[in-house]
Coordinates of C-alpha atoms in Angstrom, one line a residue:
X16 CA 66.6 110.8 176.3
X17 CA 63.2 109.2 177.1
X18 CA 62.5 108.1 173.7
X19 CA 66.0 106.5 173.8
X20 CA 65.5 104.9 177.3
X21 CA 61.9 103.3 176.6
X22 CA 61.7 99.9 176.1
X23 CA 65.1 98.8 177.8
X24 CA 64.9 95.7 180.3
X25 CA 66.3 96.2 184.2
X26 CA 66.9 93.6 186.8
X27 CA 67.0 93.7 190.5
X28 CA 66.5 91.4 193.2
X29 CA 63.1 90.2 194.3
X30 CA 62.8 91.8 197.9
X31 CA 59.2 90.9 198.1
X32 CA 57.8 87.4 197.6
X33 CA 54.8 87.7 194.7
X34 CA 53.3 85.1 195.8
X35 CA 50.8 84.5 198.5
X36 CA 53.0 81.6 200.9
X37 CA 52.8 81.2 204.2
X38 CA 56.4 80.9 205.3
X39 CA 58.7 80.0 208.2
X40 CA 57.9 83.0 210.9
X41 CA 53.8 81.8 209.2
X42 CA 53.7 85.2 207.8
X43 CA 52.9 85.8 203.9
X44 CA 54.7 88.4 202.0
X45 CA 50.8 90.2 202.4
X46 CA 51.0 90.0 206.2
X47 CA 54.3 90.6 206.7
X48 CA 54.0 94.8 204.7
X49 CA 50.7 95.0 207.0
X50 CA 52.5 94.4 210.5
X51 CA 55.3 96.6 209.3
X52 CA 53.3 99.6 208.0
X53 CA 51.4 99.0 211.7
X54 CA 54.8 99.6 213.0
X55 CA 54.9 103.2 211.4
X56 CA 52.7 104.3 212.2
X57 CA 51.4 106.0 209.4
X58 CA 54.8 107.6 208.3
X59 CA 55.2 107.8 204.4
X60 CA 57.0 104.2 203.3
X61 CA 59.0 106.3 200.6
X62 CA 60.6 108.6 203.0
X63 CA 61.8 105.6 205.4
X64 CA 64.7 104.2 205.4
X65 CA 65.3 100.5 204.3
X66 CA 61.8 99.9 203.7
X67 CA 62.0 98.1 200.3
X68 CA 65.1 96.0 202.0
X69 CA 63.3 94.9 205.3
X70 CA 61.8 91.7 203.8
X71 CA 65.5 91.1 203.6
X72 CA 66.9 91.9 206.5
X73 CA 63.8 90.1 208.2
X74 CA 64.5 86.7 206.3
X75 CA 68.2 87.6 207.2
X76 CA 67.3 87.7 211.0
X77 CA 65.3 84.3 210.4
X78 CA 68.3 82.4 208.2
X79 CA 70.6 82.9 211.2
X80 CA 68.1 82.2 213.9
X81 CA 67.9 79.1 212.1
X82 CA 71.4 78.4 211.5
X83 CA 72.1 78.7 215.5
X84 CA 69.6 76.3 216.2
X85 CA 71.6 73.9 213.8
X86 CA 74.3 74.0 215.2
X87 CA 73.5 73.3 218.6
X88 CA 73.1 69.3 218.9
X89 CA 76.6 69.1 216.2
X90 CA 78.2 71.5 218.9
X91 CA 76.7 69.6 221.8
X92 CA 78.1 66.6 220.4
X93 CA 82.1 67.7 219.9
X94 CA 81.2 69.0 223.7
X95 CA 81.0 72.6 222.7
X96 CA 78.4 75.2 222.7
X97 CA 77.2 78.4 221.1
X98 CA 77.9 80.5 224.8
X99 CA 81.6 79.3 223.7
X100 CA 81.7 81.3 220.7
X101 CA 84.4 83.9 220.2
X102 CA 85.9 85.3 216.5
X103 CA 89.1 82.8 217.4
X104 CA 86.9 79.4 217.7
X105 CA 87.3 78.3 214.0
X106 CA 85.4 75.5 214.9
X107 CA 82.1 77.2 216.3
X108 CA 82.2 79.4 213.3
X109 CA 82.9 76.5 210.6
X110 CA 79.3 75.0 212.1
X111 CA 77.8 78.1 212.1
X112 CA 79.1 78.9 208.2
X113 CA 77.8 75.3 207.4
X114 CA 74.8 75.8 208.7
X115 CA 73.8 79.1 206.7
X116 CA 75.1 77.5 203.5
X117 CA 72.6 74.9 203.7
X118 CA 69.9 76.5 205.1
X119 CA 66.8 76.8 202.6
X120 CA 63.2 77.6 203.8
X121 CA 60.5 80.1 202.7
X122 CA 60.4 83.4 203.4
X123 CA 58.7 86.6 203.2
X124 CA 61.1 87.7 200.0
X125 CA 60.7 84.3 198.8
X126 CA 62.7 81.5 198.5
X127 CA 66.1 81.9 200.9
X128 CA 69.1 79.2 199.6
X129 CA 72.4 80.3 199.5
X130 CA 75.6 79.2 197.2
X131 CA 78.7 77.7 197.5
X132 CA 80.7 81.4 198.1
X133 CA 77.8 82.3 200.9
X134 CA 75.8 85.2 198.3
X135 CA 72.0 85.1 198.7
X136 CA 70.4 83.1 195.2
X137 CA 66.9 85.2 195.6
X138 CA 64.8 85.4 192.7
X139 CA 65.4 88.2 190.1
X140 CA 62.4 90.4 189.2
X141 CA 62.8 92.0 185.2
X142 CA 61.1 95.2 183.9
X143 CA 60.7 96.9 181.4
X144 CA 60.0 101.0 180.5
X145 CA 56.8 101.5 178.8
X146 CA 55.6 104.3 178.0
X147 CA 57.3 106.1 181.2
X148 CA 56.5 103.7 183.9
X149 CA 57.9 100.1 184.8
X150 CA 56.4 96.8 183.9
X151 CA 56.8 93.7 185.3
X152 CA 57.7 91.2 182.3
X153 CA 58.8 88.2 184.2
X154 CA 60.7 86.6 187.3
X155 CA 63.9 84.1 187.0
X156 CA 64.4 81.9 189.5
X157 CA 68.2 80.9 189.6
X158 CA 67.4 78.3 192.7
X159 CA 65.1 76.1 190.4
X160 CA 66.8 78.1 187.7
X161 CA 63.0 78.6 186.3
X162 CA 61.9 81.7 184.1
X163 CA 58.5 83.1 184.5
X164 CA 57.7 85.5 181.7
X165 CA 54.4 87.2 181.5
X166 CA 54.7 87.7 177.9
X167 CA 53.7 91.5 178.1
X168 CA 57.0 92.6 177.0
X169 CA 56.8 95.6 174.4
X170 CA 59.4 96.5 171.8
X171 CA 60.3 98.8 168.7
X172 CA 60.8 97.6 165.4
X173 CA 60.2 94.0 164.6
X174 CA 61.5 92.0 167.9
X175 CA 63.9 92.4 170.9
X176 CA 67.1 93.8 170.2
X177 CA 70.1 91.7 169.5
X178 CA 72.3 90.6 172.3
X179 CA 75.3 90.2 170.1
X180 CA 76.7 91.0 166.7
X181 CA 75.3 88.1 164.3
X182 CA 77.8 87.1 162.2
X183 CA 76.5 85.6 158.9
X184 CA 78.8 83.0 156.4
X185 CA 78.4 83.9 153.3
X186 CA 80.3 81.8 150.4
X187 CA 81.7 84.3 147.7
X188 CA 81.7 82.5 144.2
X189 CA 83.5 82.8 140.5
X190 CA 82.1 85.6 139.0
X191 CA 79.4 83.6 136.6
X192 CA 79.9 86.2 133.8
X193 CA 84.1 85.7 134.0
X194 CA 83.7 82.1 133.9
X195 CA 81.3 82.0 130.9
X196 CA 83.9 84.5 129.4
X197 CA 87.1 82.1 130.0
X198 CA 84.8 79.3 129.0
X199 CA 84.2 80.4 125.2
X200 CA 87.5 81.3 125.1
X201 CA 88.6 78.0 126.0
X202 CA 86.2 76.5 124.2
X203 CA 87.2 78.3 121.0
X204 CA 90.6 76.9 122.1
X205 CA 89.8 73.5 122.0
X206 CA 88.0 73.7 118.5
X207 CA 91.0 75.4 117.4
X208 CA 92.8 72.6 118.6
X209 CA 90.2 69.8 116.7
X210 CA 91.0 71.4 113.5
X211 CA 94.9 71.4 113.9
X212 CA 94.4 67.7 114.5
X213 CA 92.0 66.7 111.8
X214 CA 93.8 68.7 109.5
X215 CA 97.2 66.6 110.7
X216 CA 95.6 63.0 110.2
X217 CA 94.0 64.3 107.0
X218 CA 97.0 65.5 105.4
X219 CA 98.9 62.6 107.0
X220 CA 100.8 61.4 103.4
X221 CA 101.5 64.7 102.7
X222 CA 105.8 64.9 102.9
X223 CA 106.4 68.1 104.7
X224 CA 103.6 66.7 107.6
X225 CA 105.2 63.4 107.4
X226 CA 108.7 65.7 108.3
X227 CA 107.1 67.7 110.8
X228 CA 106.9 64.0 112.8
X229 CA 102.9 64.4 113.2
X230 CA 102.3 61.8 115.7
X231 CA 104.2 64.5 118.3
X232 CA 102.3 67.1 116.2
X233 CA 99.2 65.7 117.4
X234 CA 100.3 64.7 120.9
X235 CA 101.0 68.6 121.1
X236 CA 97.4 69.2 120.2
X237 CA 96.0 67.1 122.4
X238 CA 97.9 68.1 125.1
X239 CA 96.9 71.4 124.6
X240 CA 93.1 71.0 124.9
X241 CA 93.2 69.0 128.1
X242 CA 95.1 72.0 129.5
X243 CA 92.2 73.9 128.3
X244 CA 89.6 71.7 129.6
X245 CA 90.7 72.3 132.7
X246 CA 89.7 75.7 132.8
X247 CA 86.1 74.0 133.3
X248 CA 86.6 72.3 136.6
X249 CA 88.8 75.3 137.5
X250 CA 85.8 77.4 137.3
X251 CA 83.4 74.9 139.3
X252 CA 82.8 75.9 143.1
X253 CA 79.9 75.5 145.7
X254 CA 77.6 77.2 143.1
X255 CA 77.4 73.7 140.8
X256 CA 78.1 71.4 142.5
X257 CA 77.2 69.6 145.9
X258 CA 80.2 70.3 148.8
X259 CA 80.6 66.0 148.8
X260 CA 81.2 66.2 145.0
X261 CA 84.1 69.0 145.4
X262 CA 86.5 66.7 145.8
X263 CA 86.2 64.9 142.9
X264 CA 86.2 68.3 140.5
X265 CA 89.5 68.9 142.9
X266 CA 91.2 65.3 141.6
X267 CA 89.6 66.7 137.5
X268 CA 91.6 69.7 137.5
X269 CA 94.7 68.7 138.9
X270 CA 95.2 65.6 136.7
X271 CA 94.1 67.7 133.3
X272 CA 96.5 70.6 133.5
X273 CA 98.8 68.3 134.8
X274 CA 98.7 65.9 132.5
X275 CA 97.6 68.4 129.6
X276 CA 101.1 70.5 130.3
X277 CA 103.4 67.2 130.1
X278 CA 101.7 66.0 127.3
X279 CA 101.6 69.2 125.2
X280 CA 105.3 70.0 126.3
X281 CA 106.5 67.1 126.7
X282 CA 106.1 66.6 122.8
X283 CA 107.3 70.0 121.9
X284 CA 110.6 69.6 124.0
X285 CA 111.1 66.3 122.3
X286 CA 110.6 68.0 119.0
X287 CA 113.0 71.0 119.6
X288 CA 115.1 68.3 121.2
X289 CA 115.5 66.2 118.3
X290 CA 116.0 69.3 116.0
X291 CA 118.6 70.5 118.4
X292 CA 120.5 67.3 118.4
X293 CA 120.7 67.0 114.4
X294 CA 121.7 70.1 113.2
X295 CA 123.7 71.9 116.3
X296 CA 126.9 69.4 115.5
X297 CA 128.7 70.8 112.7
X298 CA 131.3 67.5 112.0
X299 CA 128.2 65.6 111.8
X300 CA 125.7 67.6 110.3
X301 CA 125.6 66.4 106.7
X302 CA 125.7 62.4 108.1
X303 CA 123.1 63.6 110.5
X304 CA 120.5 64.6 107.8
X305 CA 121.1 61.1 106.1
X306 CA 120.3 59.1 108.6
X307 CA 116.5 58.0 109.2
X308 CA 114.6 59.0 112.4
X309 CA 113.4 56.5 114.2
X310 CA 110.1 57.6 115.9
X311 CA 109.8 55.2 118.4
X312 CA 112.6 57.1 120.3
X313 CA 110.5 60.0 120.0
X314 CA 107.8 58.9 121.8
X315 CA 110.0 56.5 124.7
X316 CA 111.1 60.8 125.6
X317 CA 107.8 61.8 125.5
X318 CA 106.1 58.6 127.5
X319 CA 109.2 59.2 130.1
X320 CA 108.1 62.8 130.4
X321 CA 104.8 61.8 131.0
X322 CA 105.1 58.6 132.9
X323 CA 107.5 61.6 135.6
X324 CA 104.3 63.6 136.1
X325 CA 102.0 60.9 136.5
X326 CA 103.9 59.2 138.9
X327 CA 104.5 62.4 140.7
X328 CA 100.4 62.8 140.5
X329 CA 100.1 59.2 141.9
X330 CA 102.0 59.6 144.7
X331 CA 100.7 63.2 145.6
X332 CA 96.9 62.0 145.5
X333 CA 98.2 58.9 147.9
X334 CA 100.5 60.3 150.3
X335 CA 98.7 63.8 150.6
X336 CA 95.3 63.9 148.3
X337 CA 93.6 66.9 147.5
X338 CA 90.5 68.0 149.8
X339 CA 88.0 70.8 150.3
X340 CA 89.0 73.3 151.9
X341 CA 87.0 76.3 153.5
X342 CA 89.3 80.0 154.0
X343 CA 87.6 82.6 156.3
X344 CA 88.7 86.3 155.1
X345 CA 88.2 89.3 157.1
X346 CA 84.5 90.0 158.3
X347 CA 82.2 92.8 156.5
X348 CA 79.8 95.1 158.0
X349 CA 77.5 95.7 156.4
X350 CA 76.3 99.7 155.7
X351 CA 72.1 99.0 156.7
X352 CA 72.9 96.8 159.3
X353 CA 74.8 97.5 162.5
X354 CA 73.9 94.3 164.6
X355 CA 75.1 92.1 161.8
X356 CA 79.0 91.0 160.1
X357 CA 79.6 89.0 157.0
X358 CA 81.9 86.3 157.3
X359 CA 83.1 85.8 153.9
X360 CA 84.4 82.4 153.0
X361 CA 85.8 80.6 149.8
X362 CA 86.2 76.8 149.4
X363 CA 89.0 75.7 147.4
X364 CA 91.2 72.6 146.9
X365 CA 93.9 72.1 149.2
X366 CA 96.4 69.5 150.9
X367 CA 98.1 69.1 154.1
X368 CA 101.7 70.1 152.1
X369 CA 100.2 71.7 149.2
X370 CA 102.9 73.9 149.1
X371 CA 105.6 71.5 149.0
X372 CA 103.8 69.4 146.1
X373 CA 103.0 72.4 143.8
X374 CA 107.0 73.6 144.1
X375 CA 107.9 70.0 143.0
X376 CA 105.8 70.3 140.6
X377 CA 106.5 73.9 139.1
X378 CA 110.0 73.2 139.8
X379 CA 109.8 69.6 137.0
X380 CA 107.7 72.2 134.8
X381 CA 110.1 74.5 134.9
X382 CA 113.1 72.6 134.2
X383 CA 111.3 70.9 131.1
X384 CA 110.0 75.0 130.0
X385 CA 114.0 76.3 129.9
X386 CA 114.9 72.8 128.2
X387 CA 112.4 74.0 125.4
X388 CA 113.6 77.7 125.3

């Protein structure tokens, strides 16, 4: 027990002024413990009752005294006077009350001021337990509302205990390994996709490419590697780039793998469209494969595709854009430290009605995905 009690901090009122001040009855503090020990004679102060309290009590006697003599010329005034006063006079005791709240002189437990409810605002004497005994560390004054602190205040470990749970934010960030992973993967993706389309413009006169309608060929291929170059800005949080310059990797991914899946699917459902129309009617099939594609068709389905997500985009960056936004999870303690919590947080893109925006767009996405199947 006394090596878990030492070094804590108690407070109690001041009952005997510290300083050497010659107050209202022109006693100091000094004086004052000198007259009253005269008064006992000699008896032990510890076994008498109320001694630490009778600077109190004698400023008590003194705040009232004075508060009478207040009183008298307001009383005298109203034609009234203090030999009038009974516990039914509301008026006698209103003066007196006002009186004692504003009453403020020195006394011989210091400074006597009272408060709005009527409570005593004496000064507040703090200690500390060293080594056994108690140590004055300092006085607070909540009058002047003035701290004295001797600066002889002694603790264990490295400073005074925490008077409250410190509660720490720390980001949490893409794992650097998984998004170096997903990167070469993606990457290998996209150089994939380089050859598909340099070997599609190379072999260009070739007939069976020519058939294949390459332009939507290649339209696929691109498409396909901006969806994959958006695994890049997917990957960049707080840990690359500034928090101002968020936003801006927020607008990069949505308008790649936006634009990436309509471009990429948008020329593989005209494709599978075409195909679809030419050889699925039986009374027309054999003047269906005479007649001569015209690929500017083609690619009016596949610009209307496209221009339908873009202008969704458009209006989704205007009416609602895309911001930074910071989501508090549930707070950590942590195992070596007891005073201290970890607030994790994770910054991510949002919008006001980001739900509403994404269904509109998964629900167009969708629609174009069962087309294709």
């Amino acid at each position: 027990m006394t090596e878990a009690v030492e070094g804590h901090v108690t407070t109690e009122i001041v009952m005997l002024n510290p300083e050497t001040v010659r107050g209202v009855s022109n006693m100091t503090s000094q004086e004052f413990i000198a007259a009253l020990m005269s008064r006992l004679g000699g008896m032990n102060p510890e076994e008498t009752g109320g001694f630490q309290e009778a600077p109190l009590a004698f400023d008590a006697v003194w705040a009232l005294a004075l508060a009478l003599n207040k009183t008298v010329a307001p009383l005298k005034g109203r034609g009234r006077r203090l030999e009038d006063f009974n516990y039914n006079n509301h008026d006698i005791t209103s003066e007196i009350y006002r009186a004692l709240n504003t009453s403020s002189f020195e006394g011989v437990s210091g400074q006597v001021v009272f408060d709005a409810q009527g409570s005593r605002m004496a000064m507040t004497l703090i200690e500390q337990l060293q080594g056994g005994s108690y140590k004055k560390i300092g006085y607070y004054d909540s009058s002047q509302k003035n701290l004295s602190w001797f600066g002889n205040d002694v603790w264990i470990g490295a400073g005074p205990p925490a008077d409250r749970t410190v509660v720490i934010e720390e980001y949490r960030f893409l794992s650097q390994k998984l998004f170096a992973a997903v990167s070469v993967f993606a990457g290998l993706g996209i150089l994939l996709g380089i050859l598909c389309l340099t070997f599609n413009i190379y072999n260009g006169n070739v007939r069976y490419i020519q058939n294949s309608q390459p332009y939507l060929n290649n339209m696929t291929a691109v498409g396909c590697m901006m969806a994959l170059a958006a695994v890049f800005p997917l990957g960049i949080d707080g840990h690359h780039v500034h928090r101002s310059q968020f936003p801006v990797v927020c607008q990069f991914r949505l308008w790649l793998l936006g634009l990436g899946f309509s471009l990429a699917y948008g020329s593989m459902f005209t494709k599978i469209w075409w195909v679809h129309t030419l050889f699925t009617k039986k009374e027309e099939k054999k003047e269906k494969k005479k007649q001569h594609l015209e690929p500017w068709k083609l690619y009016a389905t596949v610009g209307v595709l496209l221009a339908i997500d873009f202008l969704s985009l458009v209006i989704w960056q205007i009416v609602d854009p895309l911001h930074i936004t910071v989501e508090k999870f549930t707070k950590e303690a942590p195992k070596e430290d007891l005073d201290v919590l970890i607030q994790p947080l994770l910054e991510h893109c949002s919008s006001e009605k980001m739900n509403t925006w994404l269904g509109i767009v998964v629900l167009w996405s969708n629609l174009m995905a069962q087309n294709i199947c």
